[in-house]
Tab-separated table of C-alpha atoms and ligand atoms in Angstrom:
chain	number	residue	atom	x	y	z
A	1	UNK	CA	-189.260	132.165	113.208
A	2	UNK	CA	-185.925	130.397	113.152
A	3	UNK	CA	-182.994	132.187	114.670
A	4	UNK	CA	-180.849	132.974	111.620
A	5	UNK	CA	-183.707	133.838	109.220
A	6	UNK	CA	-185.095	136.223	111.825
A	7	UNK	CA	-181.789	138.105	111.607
A	8	UNK	CA	-181.801	138.097	107.800
A	9	UNK	CA	-179.475	135.150	107.211
A	10	UNK	CA	-180.123	131.999	105.249
A	11	UNK	CA	-177.877	130.084	107.606
A	12	UNK	CA	-175.291	130.312	110.319
A	13	UNK	CA	-172.520	132.659	109.128
A	14	UNK	CA	-170.117	131.426	111.823
A	15	UNK	CA	-170.058	127.764	110.772
A	16	UNK	CA	-166.965	126.017	112.069
A	17	UNK	CA	-166.792	123.223	109.517
A	18	UNK	CA	-163.863	123.381	107.090
A	19	UNK	CA	-164.665	125.296	103.903
A	20	UNK	CA	-165.957	123.024	101.152
A	21	UNK	CA	-164.132	122.413	97.885
A	22	UNK	CA	-166.608	124.384	95.805
A	23	UNK	CA	-167.381	127.834	94.434
A	24	UNK	CA	-168.702	128.793	97.891
A	25	UNK	CA	-165.528	127.619	99.571
A	26	UNK	CA	-163.446	129.652	97.136
A	27	UNK	CA	-165.539	132.728	97.799
A	28	UNK	CA	-165.195	132.371	101.575
A	29	UNK	CA	-161.469	131.610	101.659
A	30	UNK	CA	-159.862	134.931	102.564
A	31	UNK	CA	-156.243	135.855	103.181
A	32	UNK	CA	-154.727	132.706	101.724
A	33	UNK	CA	-153.673	133.738	98.214
A	34	UNK	CA	-149.999	133.052	98.816
A	35	UNK	CA	-150.571	129.662	100.435
A	36	UNK	CA	-153.106	128.714	97.777
A	37	UNK	CA	-150.652	129.481	95.000
A	38	UNK	CA	-147.854	127.678	96.719
A	39	UNK	CA	-149.971	124.602	97.402
A	40	UNK	CA	-151.268	124.486	93.836
A	41	UNK	CA	-147.797	124.824	92.446
A	42	UNK	CA	-146.580	121.898	94.513
A	43	UNK	CA	-149.541	119.739	93.585
A	44	UNK	CA	-148.979	120.400	89.905
A	45	UNK	CA	-145.295	120.885	89.406
A	46	UNK	CA	-143.573	118.668	91.946
A	47	UNK	CA	-143.425	114.908	92.044
A	48	UNK	CA	-143.326	114.887	95.830
A	49	UNK	CA	-146.290	114.842	98.154
A	50	UNK	CA	-147.091	118.005	100.047
A	51	UNK	CA	-146.819	118.579	103.779
A	52	UNK	CA	-148.668	121.346	105.616
A	53	UNK	CA	-147.745	122.219	109.156
A	54	UNK	CA	-149.771	124.669	111.210
A	55	UNK	CA	-151.551	125.171	114.511
A	56	UNK	CA	-155.005	123.716	115.130
A	57	UNK	CA	-157.861	125.647	113.661
A	58	UNK	CA	-155.874	127.906	111.297
A	59	UNK	CA	-157.511	126.593	108.159
A	60	UNK	CA	-155.387	123.752	106.795
A	61	UNK	CA	-158.228	121.444	105.803
A	62	UNK	CA	-160.115	124.347	104.200
A	63	UNK	CA	-157.084	125.395	102.210
A	64	UNK	CA	-156.550	121.907	100.789
A	65	UNK	CA	-160.229	121.487	99.859
A	66	UNK	CA	-160.351	124.812	98.076
A	67	UNK	CA	-156.979	124.300	96.355
A	68	UNK	CA	-158.087	120.940	94.979
A	69	UNK	CA	-161.312	122.466	93.748
A	70	UNK	CA	-159.395	125.276	92.026
A	71	UNK	CA	-157.160	122.714	90.337
A	72	UNK	CA	-160.169	120.785	89.059
A	73	UNK	CA	-161.849	123.994	87.882
A	74	UNK	CA	-158.740	125.083	86.025
A	75	UNK	CA	-158.901	121.900	84.012
A	76	UNK	CA	-162.625	122.258	83.395
A	77	UNK	CA	-162.191	125.827	82.139
A	78	UNK	CA	-159.245	124.908	79.951
A	79	UNK	CA	-156.713	126.824	82.026
A	80	UNK	CA	-154.670	123.741	82.787
A	81	UNK	CA	-154.079	120.449	81.041
A	82	UNK	CA	-153.585	118.604	84.283
A	83	UNK	CA	-156.691	117.048	85.738
A	84	UNK	CA	-156.688	116.964	89.531
A	85	UNK	CA	-159.694	115.649	91.412
A	86	UNK	CA	-160.343	115.236	95.141
A	87	UNK	CA	-160.888	111.991	96.998
A	88	UNK	CA	-164.447	111.907	98.372
A	89	UNK	CA	-163.313	112.840	101.878
A	90	UNK	CA	-160.216	113.519	103.954
A	91	UNK	CA	-158.521	110.471	105.439
A	92	UNK	CA	-157.789	110.390	109.135
A	93	UNK	CA	-154.507	108.699	109.766
A	94	UNK	CA	-154.637	105.506	111.849
A	95	UNK	CA	-152.036	103.820	114.003
A	96	UNK	CA	-152.813	100.531	112.300
A	97	UNK	CA	-150.870	101.201	109.106
A	98	UNK	CA	-152.341	98.242	107.253
A	99	UNK	CA	-155.856	99.428	107.968
A	100	UNK	CA	-154.900	102.915	106.922
A	101	UNK	CA	-153.506	101.658	103.616
A	102	UNK	CA	-156.846	99.955	102.998
A	103	UNK	CA	-158.767	103.182	103.612
A	104	UNK	CA	-156.534	104.958	101.117
A	105	UNK	CA	-157.291	102.360	98.429
A	106	UNK	CA	-160.994	102.490	99.190
A	107	UNK	CA	-160.858	106.263	98.922
A	108	UNK	CA	-159.275	105.981	95.499
A	109	UNK	CA	-161.782	103.374	94.317
A	110	UNK	CA	-164.631	105.607	95.462
A	111	UNK	CA	-163.045	108.582	93.722
A	112	UNK	CA	-163.125	106.641	90.433
A	113	UNK	CA	-166.855	106.147	90.881
A	114	UNK	CA	-167.544	109.684	91.979
A	115	UNK	CA	-165.587	111.265	89.145
A	116	UNK	CA	-166.414	108.723	86.466
A	117	UNK	CA	-168.165	111.227	84.230
A	118	UNK	CA	-165.509	113.895	84.519
A	119	UNK	CA	-162.797	111.380	83.754
A	120	UNK	CA	-164.656	110.003	80.774
A	121	UNK	CA	-165.407	113.459	79.405
A	122	UNK	CA	-161.723	114.221	79.653
A	123	UNK	CA	-160.988	111.126	77.586
A	124	UNK	CA	-159.366	109.345	80.505
A	125	UNK	CA	-159.488	105.633	80.959
A	126	UNK	CA	-161.741	104.543	83.814
A	127	UNK	CA	-162.298	101.162	85.440
A	128	UNK	CA	-165.643	99.526	84.826
A	129	UNK	CA	-168.206	100.520	87.438
A	130	UNK	CA	-169.146	96.893	87.776
A	131	UNK	CA	-165.579	95.963	88.711
A	132	UNK	CA	-165.369	98.817	91.176
A	133	UNK	CA	-168.548	97.884	92.943
A	134	UNK	CA	-167.505	94.281	93.020
A	135	UNK	CA	-164.247	95.204	94.680
A	136	UNK	CA	-165.820	97.676	97.047
A	137	UNK	CA	-168.337	95.146	98.245
A	138	UNK	CA	-165.905	92.302	98.555
A	139	UNK	CA	-165.933	90.870	102.081
A	140	UNK	CA	-162.250	90.055	102.080
A	141	UNK	CA	-161.454	93.693	101.543
A	142	UNK	CA	-163.724	94.641	104.337
A	143	UNK	CA	-161.867	92.371	106.702
A	144	UNK	CA	-159.400	95.122	107.519
A	145	UNK	CA	-160.523	97.993	105.411
A	146	UNK	CA	-162.567	99.686	108.085
A	147	UNK	CA	-163.422	103.234	108.844
A	148	UNK	CA	-165.154	104.048	105.631
A	149	UNK	CA	-168.688	105.227	105.380
A	150	UNK	CA	-169.237	103.901	101.989
A	151	UNK	CA	-172.367	104.459	99.987
A	152	UNK	CA	-171.710	101.040	98.492
A	153	UNK	CA	-172.842	98.874	101.291
A	154	UNK	CA	-171.789	100.675	104.435
A	155	UNK	CA	-168.513	99.326	105.726
A	156	UNK	CA	-168.592	99.813	109.397
A	157	UNK	CA	-164.956	99.232	110.104
A	158	UNK	CA	-165.605	96.193	112.218
A	159	UNK	CA	-162.624	93.994	111.612
A	160	UNK	CA	-162.599	90.302	111.016
A	161	UNK	CA	-165.308	89.547	108.485
A	162	UNK	CA	-164.361	86.194	107.021
A	163	UNK	CA	-162.519	86.212	103.739
A	164	UNK	CA	-164.598	85.232	100.793
A	165	UNK	CA	-161.851	83.529	98.906
A	166	UNK	CA	-164.255	81.689	96.656
A	167	UNK	CA	-164.784	84.951	94.811
A	168	UNK	CA	-161.069	85.462	94.591
A	169	UNK	CA	-160.972	89.068	95.800
A	170	UNK	CA	-157.673	89.340	97.523
A	171	UNK	CA	-156.160	92.466	99.011
A	172	UNK	CA	-153.215	92.072	96.693
A	173	UNK	CA	-155.476	91.734	93.665
A	174	UNK	CA	-157.463	94.797	94.592
A	175	UNK	CA	-154.374	96.877	95.193
A	176	UNK	CA	-152.747	95.828	91.959
A	177	UNK	CA	-155.942	96.750	90.114
A	178	UNK	CA	-156.141	100.173	91.744
A	179	UNK	CA	-152.565	100.868	90.793
A	180	UNK	CA	-153.253	99.881	87.206
A	181	UNK	CA	-156.396	102.010	87.028
A	182	UNK	CA	-154.482	105.014	88.329
A	183	UNK	CA	-151.687	104.558	85.852
A	184	UNK	CA	-154.174	104.256	82.990
A	185	UNK	CA	-156.291	107.251	84.009
A	186	UNK	CA	-153.402	109.538	84.803
A	187	UNK	CA	-150.389	109.053	82.569
A	188	UNK	CA	-147.253	110.773	83.897
A	189	UNK	CA	-147.766	114.490	84.405
A	190	UNK	CA	-151.458	114.507	83.476
A	191	UNK	CA	-152.897	114.967	86.949
A	192	UNK	CA	-154.289	112.646	89.576
A	193	UNK	CA	-156.418	112.284	92.629
A	194	UNK	CA	-155.575	114.599	95.501
A	195	UNK	CA	-155.913	112.843	98.826
A	196	UNK	CA	-155.822	114.674	102.121
A	197	UNK	CA	-154.203	112.809	105.006
A	198	UNK	CA	-155.420	114.985	107.830
A	199	UNK	CA	-154.709	115.593	111.501
A	200	UNK	CA	-151.467	113.679	111.809
A	201	UNK	CA	-151.234	115.056	115.343
A	202	UNK	CA	-153.966	112.637	116.383
A	203	UNK	CA	-151.239	110.019	116.435
A	204	UNK	CA	-149.706	112.181	119.134
A	205	UNK	CA	-146.173	110.781	119.281
A	206	UNK	CA	-143.956	111.647	116.339
A	207	UNK	CA	-142.107	108.318	116.303
A	208	UNK	CA	-145.470	106.567	115.859
A	209	UNK	CA	-146.525	108.948	113.097
A	210	UNK	CA	-143.189	108.382	111.419
A	211	UNK	CA	-143.650	104.629	111.609
A	212	UNK	CA	-147.136	104.787	110.060
A	213	UNK	CA	-146.000	107.088	107.280
A	214	UNK	CA	-142.994	104.903	106.545
A	215	UNK	CA	-145.227	101.862	106.368
A	216	UNK	CA	-147.550	103.527	103.888
A	217	UNK	CA	-144.706	104.908	101.820
A	218	UNK	CA	-144.460	102.073	99.318
A	219	UNK	CA	-148.095	100.943	99.073
A	220	UNK	CA	-149.621	104.451	99.056
A	221	UNK	CA	-147.131	107.243	98.538
A	222	UNK	CA	-145.568	105.522	95.524
A	223	UNK	CA	-148.854	105.046	93.658
A	224	UNK	CA	-149.103	106.709	90.248
A	225	UNK	CA	-151.791	109.317	89.635
A	226	UNK	CA	-152.058	110.488	93.224
A	227	UNK	CA	-150.914	113.549	95.078
A	228	UNK	CA	-151.170	113.313	98.850
A	229	UNK	CA	-151.372	116.352	101.069
A	230	UNK	CA	-150.394	115.591	104.644
A	231	UNK	CA	-151.516	117.987	107.366
A	232	UNK	CA	-150.473	118.138	110.975
A	233	UNK	CA	-150.175	120.419	113.969
A	234	UNK	CA	-147.706	120.831	116.819
A	235	UNK	CA	-144.671	120.021	114.720
A	236	UNK	CA	-145.655	116.473	113.876
A	237	UNK	CA	-145.939	116.905	110.104
A	238	UNK	CA	-142.575	118.607	110.074
A	239	UNK	CA	-141.055	115.818	112.079
A	240	UNK	CA	-142.463	113.153	109.746
A	241	UNK	CA	-141.219	114.992	106.654
A	242	UNK	CA	-137.721	115.147	108.122
A	243	UNK	CA	-137.041	111.417	108.354
A	244	UNK	CA	-134.471	110.067	105.881
A	245	UNK	CA	-136.931	107.578	104.424
A	246	UNK	CA	-139.232	110.415	103.403
A	247	UNK	CA	-136.489	112.208	101.540
A	248	UNK	CA	-137.680	112.797	97.995
A	249	UNK	CA	-141.150	111.494	98.866
A	250	UNK	CA	-142.467	114.363	100.967
A	251	UNK	CA	-141.792	118.010	100.238
A	252	UNK	CA	-140.421	120.484	102.712
A	253	UNK	CA	-143.394	121.475	104.862
A	254	UNK	CA	-145.355	124.594	103.983
A	255	UNK	CA	-146.019	126.545	107.160
A	256	UNK	CA	-149.598	127.609	107.525
A	257	UNK	CA	-149.672	130.542	109.913
A	258	UNK	CA	-152.854	132.075	111.245
A	259	UNK	CA	-154.742	134.312	108.824
A	260	UNK	CA	-153.227	137.775	109.465
A	261	UNK	CA	-155.335	140.141	111.581
A	262	UNK	CA	-155.592	142.569	108.697
A	263	UNK	CA	-157.708	140.086	106.727
A	264	UNK	CA	-160.144	139.326	109.508
A	265	UNK	CA	-162.726	142.049	108.784
A	266	UNK	CA	-162.807	140.998	105.136
A	267	UNK	CA	-163.044	137.335	106.130
A	268	UNK	CA	-166.073	137.906	108.338
A	269	UNK	CA	-167.737	140.325	105.975
A	270	UNK	CA	-167.446	137.729	103.203
A	271	UNK	CA	-169.358	135.310	105.409
A	272	UNK	CA	-171.973	137.806	106.491
A	273	UNK	CA	-172.543	138.764	102.871
A	274	UNK	CA	-172.643	135.172	101.703
A	275	UNK	CA	-175.253	134.154	104.250
A	276	UNK	CA	-177.407	137.321	104.071
A	277	UNK	CA	-180.774	137.025	102.405
A	278	UNK	CA	-181.563	140.691	101.802
A	279	UNK	CA	-179.464	143.821	102.360
A	280	UNK	CA	-180.478	144.341	105.959
A	281	UNK	CA	-179.159	141.517	108.066
A	282	UNK	CA	-178.278	141.963	111.738
A	283	UNK	CA	-175.053	140.208	112.629
A	284	UNK	CA	-174.665	139.118	116.253
A	285	UNK	CA	-170.889	139.354	115.915
A	286	UNK	CA	-169.724	142.186	113.699
A	287	UNK	CA	-166.376	142.241	111.946
A	288	UNK	CA	-164.978	144.482	114.700
A	289	UNK	CA	-166.229	142.296	117.499
A	290	UNK	CA	-164.822	139.269	115.723
A	291	UNK	CA	-161.421	140.949	115.499
A	292	UNK	CA	-161.464	141.222	119.265
A	293	UNK	CA	-162.408	137.564	119.748
A	294	UNK	CA	-159.709	136.543	117.268
A	295	UNK	CA	-157.114	138.547	119.145
A	296	UNK	CA	-158.071	137.171	122.558
A	297	UNK	CA	-158.132	133.573	121.327
A	298	UNK	CA	-154.697	134.129	119.816
A	299	UNK	CA	-155.749	133.802	116.189
A	300	UNK	CA	-157.539	130.489	116.383
A	301	UNK	CA	-160.066	130.895	113.601
A	302	UNK	CA	-162.091	127.805	114.379
A	303	UNK	CA	-162.483	128.635	118.042
A	304	UNK	CA	-163.227	132.299	117.286
A	305	UNK	CA	-166.069	131.159	115.070
A	306	UNK	CA	-167.326	128.826	117.728
A	307	UNK	CA	-167.221	131.585	120.378
A	308	UNK	CA	-169.160	133.759	117.952
A	309	UNK	CA	-171.873	131.141	117.731
A	310	UNK	CA	-171.986	130.731	121.491
A	311	UNK	CA	-172.419	134.465	121.910
A	312	UNK	CA	-175.123	134.603	119.230
A	313	UNK	CA	-177.236	132.133	121.144
A	314	UNK	CA	-177.020	133.653	124.618
A	315	UNK	CA	-179.234	136.529	123.514
A	316	UNK	CA	-182.618	136.713	121.831
A	317	UNK	CA	-182.800	137.827	118.182
A	318	UNK	CA	-184.628	140.998	119.303
A	319	UNK	CA	-181.475	142.178	121.013
A	320	UNK	CA	-179.588	142.164	117.712
A	321	UNK	CA	-182.509	143.655	115.802
A	322	UNK	CA	-183.166	146.505	118.210
A	323	UNK	CA	-179.688	147.640	119.222
A	324	UNK	CA	-177.043	149.728	117.543
A	325	UNK	CA	-173.859	148.104	116.304
A	326	UNK	CA	-171.800	149.652	119.117
A	327	UNK	CA	-174.043	148.274	121.802
A	328	UNK	CA	-173.931	144.819	120.291
A	329	UNK	CA	-170.173	144.994	120.040
A	330	UNK	CA	-169.793	145.981	123.643
A	331	UNK	CA	-172.110	143.121	124.644
A	332	UNK	CA	-169.802	140.759	122.760
A	333	UNK	CA	-166.748	142.075	124.568
A	334	UNK	CA	-168.477	141.843	127.915
A	335	UNK	CA	-169.611	138.295	127.249
A	336	UNK	CA	-166.101	137.225	126.263
A	337	UNK	CA	-164.582	138.838	129.361
A	338	UNK	CA	-167.112	137.055	131.544
A	339	UNK	CA	-166.349	133.742	129.894
A	340	UNK	CA	-162.628	134.312	130.450
A	341	UNK	CA	-163.243	135.142	134.113
A	342	UNK	CA	-165.429	132.103	134.561
A	343	UNK	CA	-162.712	129.907	133.123
A	344	UNK	CA	-160.124	131.480	135.385
A	345	UNK	CA	-162.309	131.102	138.473
A	346	UNK	CA	-163.057	127.457	137.776
A	347	UNK	CA	-159.405	126.526	137.664
A	348	UNK	CA	-157.362	125.548	140.687
A	349	UNK	CA	-153.642	125.581	140.032
A	350	UNK	CA	-150.506	125.869	142.112
A	351	UNK	CA	-148.673	129.184	141.701
A	352	UNK	CA	-145.867	127.443	139.800
A	353	UNK	CA	-148.384	126.188	137.220
A	354	UNK	CA	-149.920	129.609	136.812
A	355	UNK	CA	-146.484	130.980	136.210
A	356	UNK	CA	-145.864	128.363	133.542
A	357	UNK	CA	-149.052	129.401	131.752
A	358	UNK	CA	-148.069	133.072	131.893
A	359	UNK	CA	-144.525	132.350	130.710
A	360	UNK	CA	-145.768	130.141	127.913
A	361	UNK	CA	-148.096	132.918	126.762
A	362	UNK	CA	-145.212	135.369	126.795
A	363	UNK	CA	-143.147	133.219	124.452
A	364	UNK	CA	-146.019	132.859	121.994
A	365	UNK	CA	-147.935	129.899	123.397
A	366	UNK	CA	-145.890	126.978	122.082
A	367	UNK	CA	-142.732	125.275	123.240
A	368	UNK	CA	-140.847	122.022	123.098
A	369	UNK	CA	-139.804	119.857	126.055
A	370	UNK	CA	-136.223	121.016	125.517
A	371	UNK	CA	-137.255	124.601	126.326
A	372	UNK	CA	-137.511	123.670	130.012
A	373	UNK	CA	-134.678	125.946	131.079
A	374	UNK	CA	-136.143	129.001	129.400
A	375	UNK	CA	-139.318	128.313	131.311
A	376	UNK	CA	-137.462	128.034	134.606
A	377	UNK	CA	-137.430	124.264	135.133
A	378	UNK	CA	-134.284	122.416	136.047
A	379	UNK	CA	-135.283	119.346	134.072
A	380	UNK	CA	-137.846	118.056	131.600
A	381	UNK	CA	-139.636	115.761	134.018
A	382	UNK	CA	-140.362	118.648	136.326
A	383	UNK	CA	-141.763	120.728	133.495
A	384	UNK	CA	-143.748	117.770	132.182
A	385	UNK	CA	-145.519	117.403	135.548
A	386	UNK	CA	-146.670	121.006	135.384
A	387	UNK	CA	-147.690	120.746	131.741
A	388	UNK	CA	-149.858	117.730	132.538
A	389	UNK	CA	-151.740	119.782	135.109
A	390	UNK	CA	-152.368	122.625	132.701
A	391	UNK	CA	-153.563	120.051	130.244
A	392	UNK	CA	-156.005	118.637	132.765
A	393	UNK	CA	-157.824	121.980	132.697
A	394	UNK	CA	-157.670	122.217	128.910
A	395	UNK	CA	-155.253	125.146	128.947
A	396	UNK	CA	-152.621	123.446	126.813
A	397	UNK	CA	-152.349	120.381	124.623
A	398	UNK	CA	-149.213	118.314	124.499
A	399	UNK	CA	-147.841	115.016	123.313
A	400	UNK	CA	-147.011	112.139	125.581
A	401	UNK	CA	-143.625	110.474	125.616
A	402	UNK	CA	-142.361	112.543	122.754
A	403	UNK	CA	-138.965	111.324	121.623
A	404	UNK	CA	-138.230	114.395	119.517
A	405	UNK	CA	-137.365	116.837	122.290
A	406	UNK	CA	-137.145	119.765	119.917
A	407	UNK	CA	-140.622	119.340	118.538
A	408	UNK	CA	-142.892	122.167	119.657
A	409	UNK	CA	-145.314	119.631	120.996
A	410	UNK	CA	-146.747	121.782	123.800
A	411	UNK	CA	-149.270	124.387	122.718
A	412	UNK	CA	-151.720	126.656	124.506
A	413	UNK	CA	-155.357	126.148	123.616
A	414	UNK	CA	-157.726	129.036	123.038
A	415	UNK	CA	-159.164	128.339	126.481
A	416	UNK	CA	-155.635	128.826	127.792
A	417	UNK	CA	-155.483	132.140	125.933
A	418	UNK	CA	-158.807	133.229	127.350
A	419	UNK	CA	-157.649	132.490	130.867
A	420	UNK	CA	-154.439	134.361	130.152
A	421	UNK	CA	-156.515	137.258	128.886
A	422	UNK	CA	-158.450	137.350	132.126
A	423	UNK	CA	-155.202	137.274	134.110
A	424	UNK	CA	-153.266	139.754	132.023
A	425	UNK	CA	-156.124	142.240	132.051
A	426	UNK	CA	-156.584	141.737	135.767
A	427	UNK	CA	-160.264	141.018	135.233
A	428	UNK	CA	-160.603	139.054	138.472
A	429	UNK	CA	-157.449	139.676	140.349
A	430	UNK	CA	-155.919	143.033	139.457
A	431	UNK	CA	-152.945	142.443	141.705
A	432	UNK	CA	-151.170	139.663	139.810
A	433	UNK	CA	-147.676	141.104	139.629
A	434	UNK	CA	-146.135	141.634	136.248
A	435	UNK	CA	-149.255	140.748	134.348
A	436	UNK	CA	-151.076	144.042	134.357
A	437	UNK	CA	-151.064	145.805	131.016
A	438	UNK	CA	-148.594	148.664	130.812
B	1	ATP	N1	-158.908	131.451	104.817
B	1	ATP	C1	-160.088	131.317	105.411
B	1	ATP	N2	-161.088	132.190	105.192
B	1	ATP	C2	-162.265	132.039	105.817
B	1	ATP	N3	-162.560	131.057	106.674
B	1	ATP	C3	-161.604	130.162	106.921
B	1	ATP	C4	-160.336	130.236	106.306
B	1	ATP	N4	-159.580	129.222	106.750
B	1	ATP	C5	-160.349	128.533	107.597
B	1	ATP	N5	-161.563	129.085	107.715
B	1	ATP	C6	-162.590	128.638	108.625
B	1	ATP	O1	-161.940	128.426	109.877
B	1	ATP	C7	-162.363	127.220	110.484
B	1	ATP	C8	-161.182	126.293	110.702
B	1	ATP	O2	-160.706	125.850	109.455
B	1	ATP	P1	-160.146	124.375	109.215
B	1	ATP	O3	-161.030	123.381	109.821
B	1	ATP	O4	-159.829	124.270	107.782
B	1	ATP	O5	-158.787	124.476	110.061
B	1	ATP	P2	-157.711	123.352	110.354
B	1	ATP	O6	-156.390	124.017	110.396
B	1	ATP	O7	-157.876	122.233	109.405
B	1	ATP	O8	-158.141	122.906	111.799
B	1	ATP	P3	-157.784	121.544	112.570
B	1	ATP	O9	-156.426	121.759	113.131
B	1	ATP	O10	-158.825	121.472	113.613
B	1	ATP	O11	-157.877	120.428	111.607
B	1	ATP	C9	-163.453	126.667	109.578
B	1	ATP	O12	-164.684	127.138	110.038
B	1	ATP	C10	-163.169	127.294	108.235
B	1	ATP	O13	-164.351	127.451	107.512
B	2	MG	MG1	-158.333	120.265	109.773
């Protein structure tokens, strides 16, 4: 029998994918009422685009998907007169701004097709499907419009397909048409497509992210009938929102902090319930064990879920079926401690680098290059050298050549937190001074 069904689940309750924009996603989103309300209010009531800033794996993408779904449901159920609908998928920002603009327009064109019925039922004006398909399959638009897995002919993103000018499909023509369609479908204040511009931190350096966002400001961020939600980690979304050219275009960032510990049992129980087939499922990682993992990984929800999966698969289903909850929980704790010790053992660092990791953990796990003095370095270059080494072992992530010295661009990973756990608990080396628990 398959693993999860043998434990009484219809699927993997610890899935790490972002929550979907659907009834299921809404049911599984726990501990985010305040952020959900605040995001919805900004989508509906403000004429600026929304910026979300928060550490990796806290649930930004999930929150946006669910919020957009709630907005579309509210219209469907007559609770709101504004019709908001999601783009088919989140857009990953690209350094090539022109290419990124193209993916935004393709996303919008695809959204018109996907939501055609809903729009029509709502009495909104929609472009003709024939026109849309014509545009979407136009070679000239494909020339730089890459990165889209389109169901309309599979653009592969390979640049440089020759322009088919004989058919007259120019970029400018396509863009003007999209703008017109948006204006017709969504008259002022009546809703729009919600597009998620995700993972701004992938651009790494804030000046680059700022440049891309400034370049898309006029062609994308000024389009009618669209509300963009821009997500980023390690201070990059905040730093983009703060540039003068984004004044009045992007809102003040909403900070997305980790889901508070007090919600974690409820969050996991919601999943276990959702994925259970009958009333007697046997969870490999109980709510209590998950709380422990969440604490050790310093509240990284995504990584806690992925550790939970890893643990589930190291043992046979019989173990979970035949043992009491306490025994299973203590097996989880033991497994996590062993993983932390293994990580610590596999890492070779100079004492100064170890100290940096410990100090970083003590100040909460994130810092900016300008914090070098607080961390005991005479200058930034010296600290940078040590950070790079921690990064080599996956203990921190950081940005290269960051111009904004106050950006908290250096952040411990959950592996870093696990190693710190091993050190601070003295799991391998109980004599590390100053790190033993009181
Ligand atoms: N409020 C929540 N309730 C329950 N599960 C959640 C919640 N928020 C996020 N999750 C789960 O946590 C994991 C991480 O969420 P998500 O991918 O949305 O985070 P993220 O902040 O977008 O991460 P990244 O920085 O990697 O883009 C996913 O498995 C998601 O299903
Ligand atoms: Mg995300």
